[in-house]
Amino acid sequence: MKKTARIAAVAAIAALALTACGDREDNGDEGSDNNSPTATTTEESSPTDAGTQYTDFKACMVSDSGGFDDKSFNQTSHDGLEAAAEKYGVQTSEAESSDPSQFADNIQRLVDEGCNQITTVGFLLGDATEAAAKKAKNVDFAIVDFAYEKPPANLKGLTFNTAEPSFLAGYVAAAKSESGVVGTFGGLNIPTVTIFMTGFVQGVEYYNEENGAAVEVLGWDVEAGDGSFTNDFEDKTAGQSLAQTMIDNGADVIFPVAGPAGLGGLQAAQDADAWGIWVDTDGCVSAAEYCDSLLTSVVKGMDVAVEQAIVDSASGQFNNEVYTGTLENGGVSLAPYGPEADIDEELSGKVEELKQMIIDGEITVG
């Protein structure tokens, strides 16, 4: 179905893929040279200029149960903590969770360590973070993937409208599918997971309407609010099994939204010579072993948002207004297309057109 060059020269292409992945962050023009979408940034969403040092300030982080090496949202958020330390000299500490029962204790341990600011990572930490913020009013808190209707003054939600780039990914998936079937699955049936899946389905549906096609999506029913889930974010075997079932039912594109469990989906896609689409970060950087099987990735700029929240706290500019990353402000995006995705100029141009239509409000997603 694809990757004939890989069959001819596996080792050479693997080396090229890794090289391309290494260059993705450094070469801002690579996306345009390959007709790939590029993330945009704005002054508003960029952290304070490096130079000012906050060496007496301690920024800390608590992970979700996936841990900081999940190649997904925990790892990307942690990159923001590390960037703040490198650029601004802040002290850091962290607590890695392996089970939700540890969330409250991990947050309290960091409070007791004297952290000035604590970022918690993930929707599931919502209640524990709010309780801690109400108790430790002298500590600034930020939480990735959660927002509150009435947050305490020292608690900021960092949210991302990932339905927007997922819509674009769904359109690309439908355009590249040869079988007319694509699949998606999640870790848990929670809003920060299903927002990806809903956008993906809507992108496929838009492709069908525009092209008189009938590409089917396995794994998520938007109206019923139900679909396929591994029921955790850690079990790679469960992710691989779910993806394999979809592939057995004809899917030739897999879109896992399940943290480390989703890596099993990429493995199944790679083994079956199907396509994968990664989430949260550029998979060709964070999961380079699957780069040659990726069409693209749906990226959340969690590192930038986390870094900004830390700097705002250190500089006395912290507030509890919810941050929402969008295509318009560059907080979410599509990564450059995979090195073997073979996205032609017509499809690349259409994706850019759809992106602008979403930004302009001509297409409503989610």
mmCIF file of C-alpha atoms in Angstrom, residues 6 27 74 103 106 117 127-128 134 155 157 160 165 180 186 200 242-243 250-252 277 283 323 326 331 356 363:
data_model
loop_
_atom_site.group_PDB
_atom_site.id
_atom_site.type_symbol
_atom_site.label_atom_id
_atom_site.label_comp_id
_atom_site.label_asym_id
_atom_site.label_seq_id
_atom_site.Cartn_x
_atom_site.Cartn_y
_atom_site.Cartn_z
ATOM 1 C CA ARG A 6 11.416 1.352 2.763
ATOM 2 C CA ASN A 27 14.419 24.163 10.614
ATOM 3 C CA ASN A 74 3.279 14.506 30.401
ATOM 4 C CA PHE A 103 -2.117 12.687 43.047
ATOM 5 C CA ASN A 106 2.320 14.143 45.399
ATOM 6 C CA GLN A 117 4.478 27.316 41.740
ATOM 7 C CA ASP A 127 -10.104 17.812 41.917
ATOM 8 C CA ALA A 128 -6.815 17.250 43.745
ATOM 9 C CA LYS A 134 -7.639 26.347 48.131
ATOM 10 C CA LEU A 155 -5.205 28.440 40.026
ATOM 11 C CA GLY A 157 -6.284 26.277 33.697
ATOM 12 C CA PHE A 160 -6.224 23.361 24.222
ATOM 13 C CA PRO A 165 -6.089 20.321 14.347
ATOM 14 C CA GLY A 180 -12.214 3.719 3.033
ATOM 15 C CA GLY A 186 -8.756 6.687 23.468
ATOM 16 C CA PHE A 200 -11.079 13.678 13.828
ATOM 17 C CA LEU A 242 -7.528 -2.326 19.885
ATOM 18 C CA ALA A 243 -5.704 -0.989 16.855
ATOM 19 C CA GLY A 250 -10.292 -2.649 7.296
ATOM 20 C CA ALA A 251 -8.787 0.458 8.897
ATOM 21 C CA ASP A 252 -5.600 1.664 7.230
ATOM 22 C CA ILE A 277 -1.333 9.804 13.498
ATOM 23 C CA GLY A 283 5.639 11.839 16.952
ATOM 24 C CA TYR A 323 -5.554 29.889 28.651
ATOM 25 C CA THR A 326 -6.054 27.368 19.265
ATOM 26 C CA GLY A 331 -1.319 26.793 20.818
ATOM 27 C CA GLN A 356 -7.866 29.327 7.771
ATOM 28 C CA ILE A 363 -16.020 25.933 9.980
#
